[in-house]
Amino acid sequence: MIKHHPESTMIHAFVAGELPASLSIAVSAHLELCPHCKAIADKATKAMADEFSGNEALVELAEPTPAQPVDEFATMLAAITEQPTDAPALKSAAVESSNQMALGEKTYTLPRALRQFSQTKWSGLGNIQRARLGLDEGDVHASLLQIDADSAIPHHTHKGYELTLLLDGCFEDESGRYEKGDFIILNGEHHHSPYTAEGCLCYTVSNAPLHFTSGVSKLLNPIGRFLY
Amino acid sequence: MYQTNQLADATINKSESAVDVQPDLNQYLMAVASHQDKAAFAKLFAFFAPKIKAFGLKQFRQEALAMDLVQETMSLVWRKAQLYSPEKGKASTWVFTIMRNYSFDMLRKIQHNKEDNLSDDLWPLYEEAEPEPDYEDDHLMREQLIQGLEALPPKQKEVVEAIYLKEMTHQELAEHLGVPLGTIKSRLRLGLEKLKEKMELHND
């Protein structure tokens, strides 16, 4: 059962289209897995649409009089209705698109928000495979991470924030156990060492590299950028 | 099929009493969907274009970009109207989501020079039906409700679903189904009573 959800302010920002793409993907994918948050988002969409459309009476477009130049809106309206409408067949074509992703021996079904990244290039380090999504959002990096069964990521903290959306499998850390759909945001105050028994696939967004804090794993800091 | 002159009359009456315009918008959109009704589209355009422009100005702070947003959003409304159905929500919600999606893609292009058009994957718009969500095992109540709903006579089920799950108003539904308001109310009452009986049976 999903225990970790995005805050409602984040869901509202997502609905308003105000979140960056990297975080929008995470919220969208979470909503696909979580009926509870989906309901919050649907309600927010309705409320925003109501605010957008107001509640005023319909008005007619002003008829252009010969003395006046034709209104810009009127020209646009005329041009739009000259266009052919789409054939109804597009309805099913729009949903046809693969969201299957094969990786090693496993095939995952990606959330819709991630399906255009199913062909992203992967690179590996030890037990971890990473595919960076080329979203071009400056310091904010978004990646898919696949972690092999019976693997741990050494004790670390986060210089910025790190969002993890668990897409498949499960993992645990000092604060508990996480399952498919969990939406976890950590920042510099959190230290943890996640471990996965069965392996997992995550979507992560962070704005700074991980910082490893114990023993020999500190050696990972120079290469920590791999995980960011 | 709707006659646009009747719609126009209805508008005049409504604006006098200043009631909710939403049912009208739904009907105009459905008229565009069913027979590319240009007069109905002109009404939608007159209502939404200035609002979209205002939204665009806030978003992009440029007249030309705001007008692009109006152009693209209203073109999509015209071309894709057939994909709208009132069961999925109000016309204004549909238009808002189309505008929000296009605006998101425009911002990506302006700020990050990316043309990845992510919005349709982030906020699915044109789906035939919502995919069945994965209900958790412990949602026994929910399962019972779904079973109860499935067991209702089709006409009662239709009304209960539209009012409670799709959140249509009684009036909207009466217009959509083309039956009197009283019929909607009695079907709803009968449907809910049956559903309640079934739930009590299970919980005793």
PDB file of N, CA, C and O in Angstrom, chain A residues 1 14-15 19 24-25 28 38 46 49-50 52-53 55-60 72-73 76-77 80-86 88 91 112 115-116 134-137, chain B residues 20-22 28 36 38 41 43 45-47 51 67 71 75 78-80 82-83 90 92-93 100 104 108 112 114 116 118 120-124 128 130 167:
ATOM      1  N   MET A   1       0.838  -1.193   0.000  1.00  0.00           N
ATOM      2  CA  MET A   1       0.000   0.000   0.000  1.00  0.00           C
ATOM      3  C   MET A   1       0.880   1.252   0.000  1.00  0.00           C
ATOM      4  O   MET A   1       1.886   1.314   0.691  1.00  0.00           O
ATOM      5  N   PHE A  14       1.195  21.061  -9.820  1.00  0.00           N
ATOM      6  CA  PHE A  14       1.230  20.183 -10.996  1.00  0.00           C
ATOM      7  C   PHE A  14       0.024  20.437 -11.899  1.00  0.00           C
ATOM      8  O   PHE A  14       0.159  20.609 -13.109  1.00  0.00           O
ATOM      9  N   VAL A  15      -1.163  20.493 -11.268  1.00  0.00           N
ATOM     10  CA  VAL A  15      -2.392  20.699 -12.040  1.00  0.00           C
ATOM     11  C   VAL A  15      -2.360  22.046 -12.758  1.00  0.00           C
ATOM     12  O   VAL A  15      -2.821  22.181 -13.892  1.00  0.00           O
ATOM     13  N   LEU A  19       4.802  23.161 -12.194  1.00  0.00           N
ATOM     14  CA  LEU A  19       5.996  22.402 -11.791  1.00  0.00           C
ATOM     15  C   LEU A  19       6.899  22.200 -12.998  1.00  0.00           C
ATOM     16  O   LEU A  19       6.417  22.073 -14.119  1.00  0.00           O
ATOM     17  N   SER A  24       6.937  17.231 -12.658  1.00  0.00           N
ATOM     18  CA  SER A  24       5.609  16.926 -13.220  1.00  0.00           C
ATOM     19  C   SER A  24       5.513  15.448 -13.589  1.00  0.00           C
ATOM     20  O   SER A  24       4.488  14.814 -13.389  1.00  0.00           O
ATOM     21  N   ILE A  25       6.607  14.917 -14.146  1.00  0.00           N
ATOM     22  CA  ILE A  25       6.622  13.494 -14.514  1.00  0.00           C
ATOM     23  C   ILE A  25       6.406  12.635 -13.270  1.00  0.00           C
ATOM     24  O   ILE A  25       5.614  11.699 -13.265  1.00  0.00           O
ATOM     25  N   SER A  28       2.740  13.018 -12.069  1.00  0.00           N
ATOM     26  CA  SER A  28       1.847  12.339 -13.007  1.00  0.00           C
ATOM     27  C   SER A  28       1.924  10.822 -12.837  1.00  0.00           C
ATOM     28  O   SER A  28       0.907  10.132 -12.788  1.00  0.00           O
ATOM     29  N   LYS A  38      -5.019  10.955  -7.165  1.00  0.00           N
ATOM     30  CA  LYS A  38      -5.686  11.241  -8.433  1.00  0.00           C
ATOM     31  C   LYS A  38      -6.981  12.019  -8.160  1.00  0.00           C
ATOM     32  O   LYS A  38      -7.303  12.973  -8.874  1.00  0.00           O
ATOM     33  N   LYS A  46     -10.851  20.713 -11.548  1.00  0.00           N
ATOM     34  CA  LYS A  46     -12.187  21.297 -11.684  1.00  0.00           C
ATOM     35  C   LYS A  46     -12.231  22.694 -11.093  1.00  0.00           C
ATOM     36  O   LYS A  46     -12.794  23.619 -11.686  1.00  0.00           O
ATOM     37  N   ALA A  49     -10.388  25.118 -13.309  1.00  0.00           N
ATOM     38  CA  ALA A  49     -11.134  25.364 -14.547  1.00  0.00           C
ATOM     39  C   ALA A  49     -12.304  26.303 -14.263  1.00  0.00           C
ATOM     40  O   ALA A  49     -12.615  27.181 -15.065  1.00  0.00           O
ATOM     41  N   ASP A  50     -12.948  26.119 -13.110  1.00  0.00           N
ATOM     42  CA  ASP A  50     -14.068  26.997 -12.749  1.00  0.00           C
ATOM     43  C   ASP A  50     -13.576  28.422 -12.561  1.00  0.00           C
ATOM     44  O   ASP A  50     -14.223  29.379 -12.983  1.00  0.00           O
ATOM     45  N   PHE A  52     -10.947  29.708 -13.912  1.00  0.00           N
ATOM     46  CA  PHE A  52     -10.558  30.185 -15.244  1.00  0.00           C
ATOM     47  C   PHE A  52     -11.772  30.642 -16.042  1.00  0.00           C
ATOM     48  O   PHE A  52     -11.761  31.684 -16.681  1.00  0.00           O
ATOM     49  N   SER A  53     -12.846  29.863 -15.993  1.00  0.00           N
ATOM     50  CA  SER A  53     -13.975  30.168 -16.873  1.00  0.00           C
ATOM     51  C   SER A  53     -14.955  31.142 -16.234  1.00  0.00           C
ATOM     52  O   SER A  53     -15.800  31.701 -16.916  1.00  0.00           O
ATOM     53  N   ASN A  55     -18.048  32.735 -14.156  1.00  0.00           N
ATOM     54  CA  ASN A  55     -19.445  32.333 -14.210  1.00  0.00           C
ATOM     55  C   ASN A  55     -20.289  33.411 -14.867  1.00  0.00           C
ATOM     56  O   ASN A  55     -21.397  33.696 -14.471  1.00  0.00           O
ATOM     57  N   GLU A  56     -19.714  34.025 -15.865  1.00  0.00           N
ATOM     58  CA  GLU A  56     -20.435  35.121 -16.488  1.00  0.00           C
ATOM     59  C   GLU A  56     -21.239  34.634 -17.682  1.00  0.00           C
ATOM     60  O   GLU A  56     -21.014  33.544 -18.196  1.00  0.00           O
ATOM     61  N   ALA A  57     -22.147  35.457 -18.117  1.00  0.00           N
ATOM     62  CA  ALA A  57     -23.008  35.089 -19.234  1.00  0.00           C
ATOM     63  C   ALA A  57     -22.207  35.051 -20.528  1.00  0.00           C
ATOM     64  O   ALA A  57     -21.170  35.686 -20.657  1.00  0.00           O
ATOM     65  N   LEU A  58     -22.708  34.279 -21.463  1.00  0.00           N
ATOM     66  CA  LEU A  58     -22.091  34.234 -22.781  1.00  0.00           C
ATOM     67  C   LEU A  58     -22.293  35.567 -23.477  1.00  0.00           C
ATOM     68  O   LEU A  58     -23.346  36.170 -23.380  1.00  0.00           O
ATOM     69  N   VAL A  59     -21.274  36.000 -24.182  1.00  0.00           N
ATOM     70  CA  VAL A  59     -21.424  37.233 -24.949  1.00  0.00           C
ATOM     71  C   VAL A  59     -21.182  36.936 -26.426  1.00  0.00           C
ATOM     72  O   VAL A  59     -20.449  36.031 -26.780  1.00  0.00           O
ATOM     73  N   GLU A  60     -21.792  37.713 -27.255  1.00  0.00           N
ATOM     74  CA  GLU A  60     -21.582  37.574 -28.697  1.00  0.00           C
ATOM     75  C   GLU A  60     -20.291  38.296 -29.058  1.00  0.00           C
ATOM     76  O   GLU A  60     -19.947  39.307 -28.455  1.00  0.00           O
ATOM     77  N   GLU A  72      -9.164  41.090 -34.484  1.00  0.00           N
ATOM     78  CA  GLU A  72      -8.167  40.024 -34.569  1.00  0.00           C
ATOM     79  C   GLU A  72      -8.764  38.657 -34.211  1.00  0.00           C
ATOM     80  O   GLU A  72      -8.474  37.646 -34.845  1.00  0.00           O
ATOM     81  N   PHE A  73      -9.604  38.680 -33.183  1.00  0.00           N
ATOM     82  CA  PHE A  73     -10.272  37.443 -32.775  1.00  0.00           C
ATOM     83  C   PHE A  73     -11.176  36.909 -33.880  1.00  0.00           C
ATOM     84  O   PHE A  73     -11.233  35.709 -34.115  1.00  0.00           O
ATOM     85  N   MET A  76      -9.249  35.172 -36.481  1.00  0.00           N
ATOM     86  CA  MET A  76      -8.770  33.883 -35.978  1.00  0.00           C
ATOM     87  C   MET A  76      -9.897  32.854 -35.991  1.00  0.00           C
ATOM     88  O   MET A  76      -9.714  31.716 -36.430  1.00  0.00           O
ATOM     89  N   LEU A  77     -11.058  33.270 -35.506  1.00  0.00           N
ATOM     90  CA  LEU A  77     -12.210  32.370 -35.454  1.00  0.00           C
ATOM     91  C   LEU A  77     -12.544  31.835 -36.840  1.00  0.00           C
ATOM     92  O   LEU A  77     -12.737  30.632 -37.027  1.00  0.00           O
ATOM     93  N   ILE A  80      -9.993  29.267 -37.956  1.00  0.00           N
ATOM     94  CA  ILE A  80     -10.067  27.981 -37.247  1.00  0.00           C
ATOM     95  C   ILE A  80     -11.183  27.116 -37.816  1.00  0.00           C
ATOM     96  O   ILE A  80     -10.997  25.922 -38.064  1.00  0.00           O
ATOM     97  N   THR A  81     -12.344  27.708 -38.029  1.00  0.00           N
ATOM     98  CA  THR A  81     -13.471  26.876 -38.471  1.00  0.00           C
ATOM     99  C   THR A  81     -13.344  26.471 -39.944  1.00  0.00           C
ATOM    100  O   THR A  81     -14.135  25.682 -40.428  1.00  0.00           O
ATOM    101  N   GLU A  82     -12.337  27.018 -40.641  1.00  0.00           N
ATOM    102  CA  GLU A  82     -12.058  26.529 -41.995  1.00  0.00           C
ATOM    103  C   GLU A  82     -11.294  25.205 -41.964  1.00  0.00           C
ATOM    104  O   GLU A  82     -11.229  24.487 -42.944  1.00  0.00           O
ATOM    105  N   GLN A  83     -10.673  24.914 -40.800  1.00  0.00           N
ATOM    106  CA  GLN A  83      -9.858  23.692 -40.716  1.00  0.00           C
ATOM    107  C   GLN A  83     -10.751  22.458 -40.695  1.00  0.00           C
ATOM    108  O   GLN A  83     -11.829  22.494 -40.114  1.00  0.00           O
ATOM    109  N   PRO A  84     -10.273  21.361 -41.303  1.00  0.00           N
ATOM    110  CA  PRO A  84     -11.028  20.120 -41.144  1.00  0.00           C
ATOM    111  C   PRO A  84     -10.901  19.630 -39.702  1.00  0.00           C
ATOM    112  O   PRO A  84      -9.883  19.896 -39.045  1.00  0.00           O
ATOM    113  N   THR A  85     -11.903  18.941 -39.214  1.00  0.00           N
ATOM    114  CA  THR A  85     -11.798  18.373 -37.868  1.00  0.00           C
ATOM    115  C   THR A  85     -11.130  17.007 -37.966  1.00  0.00           C
ATOM    116  O   THR A  85     -11.131  16.387 -39.025  1.00  0.00           O
ATOM    117  N   ASP A  86     -10.569  16.561 -36.831  1.00  0.00           N
ATOM    118  CA  ASP A  86      -9.872  15.273 -36.833  1.00  0.00           C
ATOM    119  C   ASP A  86     -10.863  14.129 -36.958  1.00  0.00           C
ATOM    120  O   ASP A  86     -11.954  14.186 -36.417  1.00  0.00           O
ATOM    121  N   PRO A  88     -12.555  10.644 -36.141  1.00  0.00           N
ATOM    122  CA  PRO A  88     -12.731   9.998 -34.838  1.00  0.00           C
ATOM    123  C   PRO A  88     -11.740   8.864 -34.618  1.00  0.00           C
ATOM    124  O   PRO A  88     -11.468   8.504 -33.491  1.00  0.00           O
ATOM    125  N   LYS A  91      -8.980   8.818 -31.959  1.00  0.00           N
ATOM    126  CA  LYS A  91      -9.265   8.514 -30.580  1.00  0.00           C
ATOM    127  C   LYS A  91      -8.461   7.314 -30.093  1.00  0.00           C
ATOM    128  O   LYS A  91      -7.826   7.361 -29.060  1.00  0.00           O
ATOM    129  N   ARG A 112       2.553   6.288 -17.971  1.00  0.00           N
ATOM    130  CA  ARG A 112       2.400   7.032 -19.212  1.00  0.00           C
ATOM    131  C   ARG A 112       3.356   8.227 -19.310  1.00  0.00           C
ATOM    132  O   ARG A 112       3.913   8.508 -20.361  1.00  0.00           O
ATOM    133  N   ARG A 115       6.696   7.149 -20.681  1.00  0.00           N
ATOM    134  CA  ARG A 115       6.818   6.194 -21.792  1.00  0.00           C
ATOM    135  C   ARG A 115       7.686   6.703 -22.932  1.00  0.00           C
ATOM    136  O   ARG A 115       8.278   5.918 -23.639  1.00  0.00           O
ATOM    137  N   GLN A 116       7.773   8.034 -23.094  1.00  0.00           N
ATOM    138  CA  GLN A 116       8.625   8.468 -24.210  1.00  0.00           C
ATOM    139  C   GLN A 116      10.110   8.337 -23.871  1.00  0.00           C
ATOM    140  O   GLN A 116      10.962   8.595 -24.711  1.00  0.00           O
ATOM    141  N   GLY A 134      16.954  13.366 -20.717  1.00  0.00           N
ATOM    142  CA  GLY A 134      17.498  14.649 -21.170  1.00  0.00           C
ATOM    143  C   GLY A 134      16.466  15.760 -21.136  1.00  0.00           C
ATOM    144  O   GLY A 134      15.964  16.185 -22.165  1.00  0.00           O
ATOM    145  N   LEU A 135      16.151  16.226 -19.932  1.00  0.00           N
ATOM    146  CA  LEU A 135      15.110  17.261 -19.839  1.00  0.00           C
ATOM    147  C   LEU A 135      15.680  18.677 -19.906  1.00  0.00           C
ATOM    148  O   LEU A 135      14.946  19.641 -20.044  1.00  0.00           O
ATOM    149  N   ASP A 136      17.019  18.773 -19.767  1.00  0.00           N
ATOM    150  CA  ASP A 136      17.684  20.093 -19.857  1.00  0.00           C
ATOM    151  C   ASP A 136      17.134  21.103 -18.870  1.00  0.00           C
ATOM    152  O   ASP A 136      16.737  22.203 -19.246  1.00  0.00           O
ATOM    153  N   GLU A 137      17.077  20.736 -17.596  1.00  0.00           N
ATOM    154  CA  GLU A 137      16.589  21.681 -16.600  1.00  0.00           C
ATOM    155  C   GLU A 137      17.720  22.152 -15.674  1.00  0.00           C
ATOM    156  O   GLU A 137      17.537  22.254 -14.465  1.00  0.00           O
TER     157      GLU A 137
ATOM    158  N   ASP B  20     -25.933  29.671 -14.010  1.00  0.00           N
ATOM    159  CA  ASP B  20     -24.728  28.991 -14.472  1.00  0.00           C
ATOM    160  C   ASP B  20     -24.754  28.806 -15.993  1.00  0.00           C
ATOM    161  O   ASP B  20     -25.724  28.331 -16.563  1.00  0.00           O
ATOM    162  N   VAL B  21     -23.650  29.176 -16.660  1.00  0.00           N
ATOM    163  CA  VAL B  21     -23.592  29.037 -18.116  1.00  0.00           C
ATOM    164  C   VAL B  21     -23.031  27.680 -18.531  1.00  0.00           C
ATOM    165  O   VAL B  21     -23.005  27.350 -19.698  1.00  0.00           O
ATOM    166  N   GLN B  22     -22.567  26.902 -17.557  1.00  0.00           N
ATOM    167  CA  GLN B  22     -21.846  25.684 -17.905  1.00  0.00           C
ATOM    168  C   GLN B  22     -22.644  24.702 -18.757  1.00  0.00           C
ATOM    169  O   GLN B  22     -22.112  24.174 -19.716  1.00  0.00           O
ATOM    170  N   TYR B  28     -22.926  23.504 -26.496  1.00  0.00           N
ATOM    171  CA  TYR B  28     -22.245  24.069 -27.672  1.00  0.00           C
ATOM    172  C   TYR B  28     -21.123  23.141 -28.125  1.00  0.00           C
ATOM    173  O   TYR B  28     -20.949  22.871 -29.308  1.00  0.00           O
ATOM    174  N   GLN B  36     -19.978  19.699 -36.410  1.00  0.00           N
ATOM    175  CA  GLN B  36     -19.098  20.847 -36.722  1.00  0.00           C
ATOM    176  C   GLN B  36     -19.883  22.155 -36.809  1.00  0.00           C
ATOM    177  O   GLN B  36     -19.764  22.909 -37.764  1.00  0.00           O
ATOM    178  N   LYS B  38     -20.660  25.615 -36.638  1.00  0.00           N
ATOM    179  CA  LYS B  38     -19.814  26.807 -36.564  1.00  0.00           C
ATOM    180  C   LYS B  38     -20.400  27.876 -35.650  1.00  0.00           C
ATOM    181  O   LYS B  38     -19.663  28.606 -34.982  1.00  0.00           O
ATOM    182  N   PHE B  41     -19.598  26.922 -32.212  1.00  0.00           N
ATOM    183  CA  PHE B  41     -18.176  27.148 -31.956  1.00  0.00           C
ATOM    184  C   PHE B  41     -17.892  28.632 -31.734  1.00  0.00           C
ATOM    185  O   PHE B  41     -17.077  28.998 -30.885  1.00  0.00           O
ATOM    186  N   LYS B  43     -19.782  30.731 -30.326  1.00  0.00           N
ATOM    187  CA  LYS B  43     -20.163  31.033 -28.930  1.00  0.00           C
ATOM    188  C   LYS B  43     -19.036  30.615 -27.973  1.00  0.00           C
ATOM    189  O   LYS B  43     -18.672  31.347 -27.067  1.00  0.00           O
ATOM    190  N   PHE B  45     -15.951  30.238 -28.695  1.00  0.00           N
ATOM    191  CA  PHE B  45     -14.798  31.097 -28.963  1.00  0.00           C
ATOM    192  C   PHE B  45     -14.956  32.438 -28.252  1.00  0.00           C
ATOM    193  O   PHE B  45     -14.037  32.915 -27.585  1.00  0.00           O
ATOM    194  N   ALA B  46     -16.164  33.008 -28.373  1.00  0.00           N
ATOM    195  CA  ALA B  46     -16.409  34.314 -27.747  1.00  0.00           C
ATOM    196  C   ALA B  46     -16.240  34.225 -26.230  1.00  0.00           C
ATOM    197  O   ALA B  46     -15.745  35.151 -25.581  1.00  0.00           O
ATOM    198  N   PHE B  47     -16.631  33.089 -25.680  1.00  0.00           N
ATOM    199  CA  PHE B  47     -16.540  32.919 -24.227  1.00  0.00           C
ATOM    200  C   PHE B  47     -15.093  32.677 -23.785  1.00  0.00           C
ATOM    201  O   PHE B  47     -14.602  33.300 -22.846  1.00  0.00           O
ATOM    202  N   LYS B  51     -10.523  34.809 -22.223  1.00  0.00           N
ATOM    203  CA  LYS B  51     -10.007  34.219 -20.980  1.00  0.00           C
ATOM    204  C   LYS B  51      -8.656  33.548 -21.223  1.00  0.00           C
ATOM    205  O   LYS B  51      -7.746  33.636 -20.411  1.00  0.00           O
ATOM    206  N   MET B  67      -1.598  35.266 -27.915  1.00  0.00           N
ATOM    207  CA  MET B  67      -2.495  35.006 -29.051  1.00  0.00           C
ATOM    208  C   MET B  67      -2.218  33.635 -29.667  1.00  0.00           C
ATOM    209  O   MET B  67      -3.132  32.964 -30.145  1.00  0.00           O
ATOM    210  N   GLN B  71      -4.986  30.754 -30.274  1.00  0.00           N
ATOM    211  CA  GLN B  71      -5.094  30.108 -31.591  1.00  0.00           C
ATOM    212  C   GLN B  71      -4.988  28.585 -31.462  1.00  0.00           C
ATOM    213  O   GLN B  71      -5.827  27.846 -31.967  1.00  0.00           O
ATOM    214  N   SER B  75      -8.054  25.954 -31.759  1.00  0.00           N
ATOM    215  CA  SER B  75      -7.960  25.029 -32.894  1.00  0.00           C
ATOM    216  C   SER B  75      -8.134  23.587 -32.427  1.00  0.00           C
ATOM    217  O   SER B  75      -8.822  22.788 -33.065  1.00  0.00           O
ATOM    218  N   TRP B  78     -11.709  22.889 -31.662  1.00  0.00           N
ATOM    219  CA  TRP B  78     -12.459  22.684 -32.905  1.00  0.00           C
ATOM    220  C   TRP B  78     -12.187  21.304 -33.491  1.00  0.00           C
ATOM    221  O   TRP B  78     -13.088  20.567 -33.846  1.00  0.00           O
ATOM    222  N   ARG B  79     -10.899  20.950 -33.576  1.00  0.00           N
ATOM    223  CA  ARG B  79     -10.538  19.710 -34.252  1.00  0.00           C
ATOM    224  C   ARG B  79     -10.838  18.463 -33.443  1.00  0.00           C
ATOM    225  O   ARG B  79     -11.099  17.397 -33.980  1.00  0.00           O
ATOM    226  N   LYS B  80     -10.746  18.592 -32.121  1.00  0.00           N
ATOM    227  CA  LYS B  80     -10.853  17.386 -31.290  1.00  0.00           C
ATOM    228  C   LYS B  80     -12.163  17.306 -30.505  1.00  0.00           C
ATOM    229  O   LYS B  80     -12.295  16.471 -29.609  1.00  0.00           O
ATOM    230  N   GLN B  82     -14.834  16.006 -30.954  1.00  0.00           N
ATOM    231  CA  GLN B  82     -15.459  14.676 -30.890  1.00  0.00           C
ATOM    232  C   GLN B  82     -14.946  13.833 -29.730  1.00  0.00           C
ATOM    233  O   GLN B  82     -15.569  12.858 -29.344  1.00  0.00           O
ATOM    234  N   LEU B  83     -13.777  14.196 -29.228  1.00  0.00           N
ATOM    235  CA  LEU B  83     -13.218  13.411 -28.120  1.00  0.00           C
ATOM    236  C   LEU B  83     -13.790  13.851 -26.776  1.00  0.00           C
ATOM    237  O   LEU B  83     -13.545  13.235 -25.751  1.00  0.00           O
ATOM    238  N   LYS B  90     -17.008  18.902 -17.258  1.00  0.00           N
ATOM    239  CA  LYS B  90     -17.595  20.056 -17.908  1.00  0.00           C
ATOM    240  C   LYS B  90     -16.748  20.502 -19.106  1.00  0.00           C
ATOM    241  O   LYS B  90     -15.542  20.281 -19.147  1.00  0.00           O
ATOM    242  N   SER B  92     -15.816  23.469 -19.728  1.00  0.00           N
ATOM    243  CA  SER B  92     -14.788  24.431 -19.311  1.00  0.00           C
ATOM    244  C   SER B  92     -13.562  23.713 -18.744  1.00  0.00           C
ATOM    245  O   SER B  92     -12.438  24.165 -18.910  1.00  0.00           O
ATOM    246  N   THR B  93     -13.789  22.567 -18.082  1.00  0.00           N
ATOM    247  CA  THR B  93     -12.645  21.804 -17.569  1.00  0.00           C
ATOM    248  C   THR B  93     -11.836  21.238 -18.727  1.00  0.00           C
ATOM    249  O   THR B  93     -10.603  21.263 -18.710  1.00  0.00           O
ATOM    250  N   ARG B 100      -3.973  24.460 -20.583  1.00  0.00           N
ATOM    251  CA  ARG B 100      -2.876  24.238 -19.640  1.00  0.00           C
ATOM    252  C   ARG B 100      -1.790  23.380 -20.289  1.00  0.00           C
ATOM    253  O   ARG B 100      -0.597  23.658 -20.181  1.00  0.00           O
ATOM    254  N   PHE B 104       1.991  24.569 -21.140  1.00  0.00           N
ATOM    255  CA  PHE B 104       3.144  23.888 -20.534  1.00  0.00           C
ATOM    256  C   PHE B 104       4.195  23.587 -21.598  1.00  0.00           C
ATOM    257  O   PHE B 104       5.387  23.853 -21.409  1.00  0.00           O
ATOM    258  N   ARG B 108       8.070  25.108 -21.924  1.00  0.00           N
ATOM    259  CA  ARG B 108       9.249  24.242 -22.071  1.00  0.00           C
ATOM    260  C   ARG B 108      10.101  24.719 -23.242  1.00  0.00           C
ATOM    261  O   ARG B 108      11.320  24.726 -23.179  1.00  0.00           O
ATOM    262  N   HIS B 112      13.474  26.229 -21.942  1.00  0.00           N
ATOM    263  CA  HIS B 112      14.530  25.213 -22.049  1.00  0.00           C
ATOM    264  C   HIS B 112      14.813  24.811 -23.480  1.00  0.00           C
ATOM    265  O   HIS B 112      15.552  23.867 -23.728  1.00  0.00           O
ATOM    266  N   LYS B 114      13.165  23.130 -25.423  1.00  0.00           N
ATOM    267  CA  LYS B 114      12.855  21.729 -25.658  1.00  0.00           C
ATOM    268  C   LYS B 114      11.490  21.619 -26.325  1.00  0.00           C
ATOM    269  O   LYS B 114      10.525  22.244 -25.890  1.00  0.00           O
ATOM    270  N   ASP B 116       9.731  18.696 -26.540  1.00  0.00           N
ATOM    271  CA  ASP B 116       9.405  17.286 -26.307  1.00  0.00           C
ATOM    272  C   ASP B 116       7.907  17.036 -26.130  1.00  0.00           C
ATOM    273  O   ASP B 116       7.485  15.910 -26.004  1.00  0.00           O
ATOM    274  N   LEU B 118       5.671  17.088 -23.805  1.00  0.00           N
ATOM    275  CA  LEU B 118       5.400  16.113 -22.752  1.00  0.00           C
ATOM    276  C   LEU B 118       3.955  16.138 -22.280  1.00  0.00           C
ATOM    277  O   LEU B 118       3.475  15.176 -21.700  1.00  0.00           O
ATOM    278  N   ASP B 120       0.850  15.841 -23.172  1.00  0.00           N
ATOM    279  CA  ASP B 120      -0.203  14.842 -23.352  1.00  0.00           C
ATOM    280  C   ASP B 120       0.066  13.553 -22.581  1.00  0.00           C
ATOM    281  O   ASP B 120      -0.849  12.804 -22.283  1.00  0.00           O
ATOM    282  N   ASP B 121       1.348  13.311 -22.268  1.00  0.00           N
ATOM    283  CA  ASP B 121       1.648  12.154 -21.426  1.00  0.00           C
ATOM    284  C   ASP B 121       1.469  12.481 -19.945  1.00  0.00           C
ATOM    285  O   ASP B 121       1.135  11.619 -19.143  1.00  0.00           O
ATOM    286  N   LEU B 122       1.710  13.749 -19.581  1.00  0.00           N
ATOM    287  CA  LEU B 122       1.564  14.138 -18.173  1.00  0.00           C
ATOM    288  C   LEU B 122       0.100  14.207 -17.770  1.00  0.00           C
ATOM    289  O   LEU B 122      -0.279  13.827 -16.668  1.00  0.00           O
ATOM    290  N   TRP B 123      -0.701  14.778 -18.670  1.00  0.00           N
ATOM    291  CA  TRP B 123      -2.133  14.934 -18.372  1.00  0.00           C
ATOM    292  C   TRP B 123      -2.927  14.334 -19.521  1.00  0.00           C
ATOM    293  O   TRP B 123      -3.326  15.045 -20.438  1.00  0.00           O
ATOM    294  N   PRO B 124      -3.158  13.012 -19.468  1.00  0.00           N
ATOM    295  CA  PRO B 124      -3.860  12.361 -20.574  1.00  0.00           C
ATOM    296  C   PRO B 124      -5.222  13.016 -20.806  1.00  0.00           C
ATOM    297  O   PRO B 124      -5.987  13.197 -19.872  1.00  0.00           O
ATOM    298  N   GLU B 128      -9.975   7.111 -24.243  1.00  0.00           N
ATOM    299  CA  GLU B 128     -11.311   6.541 -24.372  1.00  0.00           C
ATOM    300  C   GLU B 128     -11.926   6.392 -22.983  1.00  0.00           C
ATOM    301  O   GLU B 128     -13.020   6.829 -22.712  1.00  0.00           O
ATOM    302  N   GLU B 130     -10.802   5.883 -18.564  1.00  0.00           N
ATOM    303  CA  GLU B 130      -9.769   5.835 -17.539  1.00  0.00           C
ATOM    304  C   GLU B 130      -9.357   4.389 -17.328  1.00  0.00           C
ATOM    305  O   GLU B 130     -10.210   3.509 -17.256  1.00  0.00           O
ATOM    306  N   GLU B 167     -19.902  13.373 -11.297  1.00  0.00           N
ATOM    307  CA  GLU B 167     -20.249  14.670 -10.713  1.00  0.00           C
ATOM    308  C   GLU B 167     -20.968  15.596 -11.677  1.00  0.00           C
ATOM    309  O   GLU B 167     -20.725  16.799 -11.722  1.00  0.00           O
TER     310      GLU B 167
END
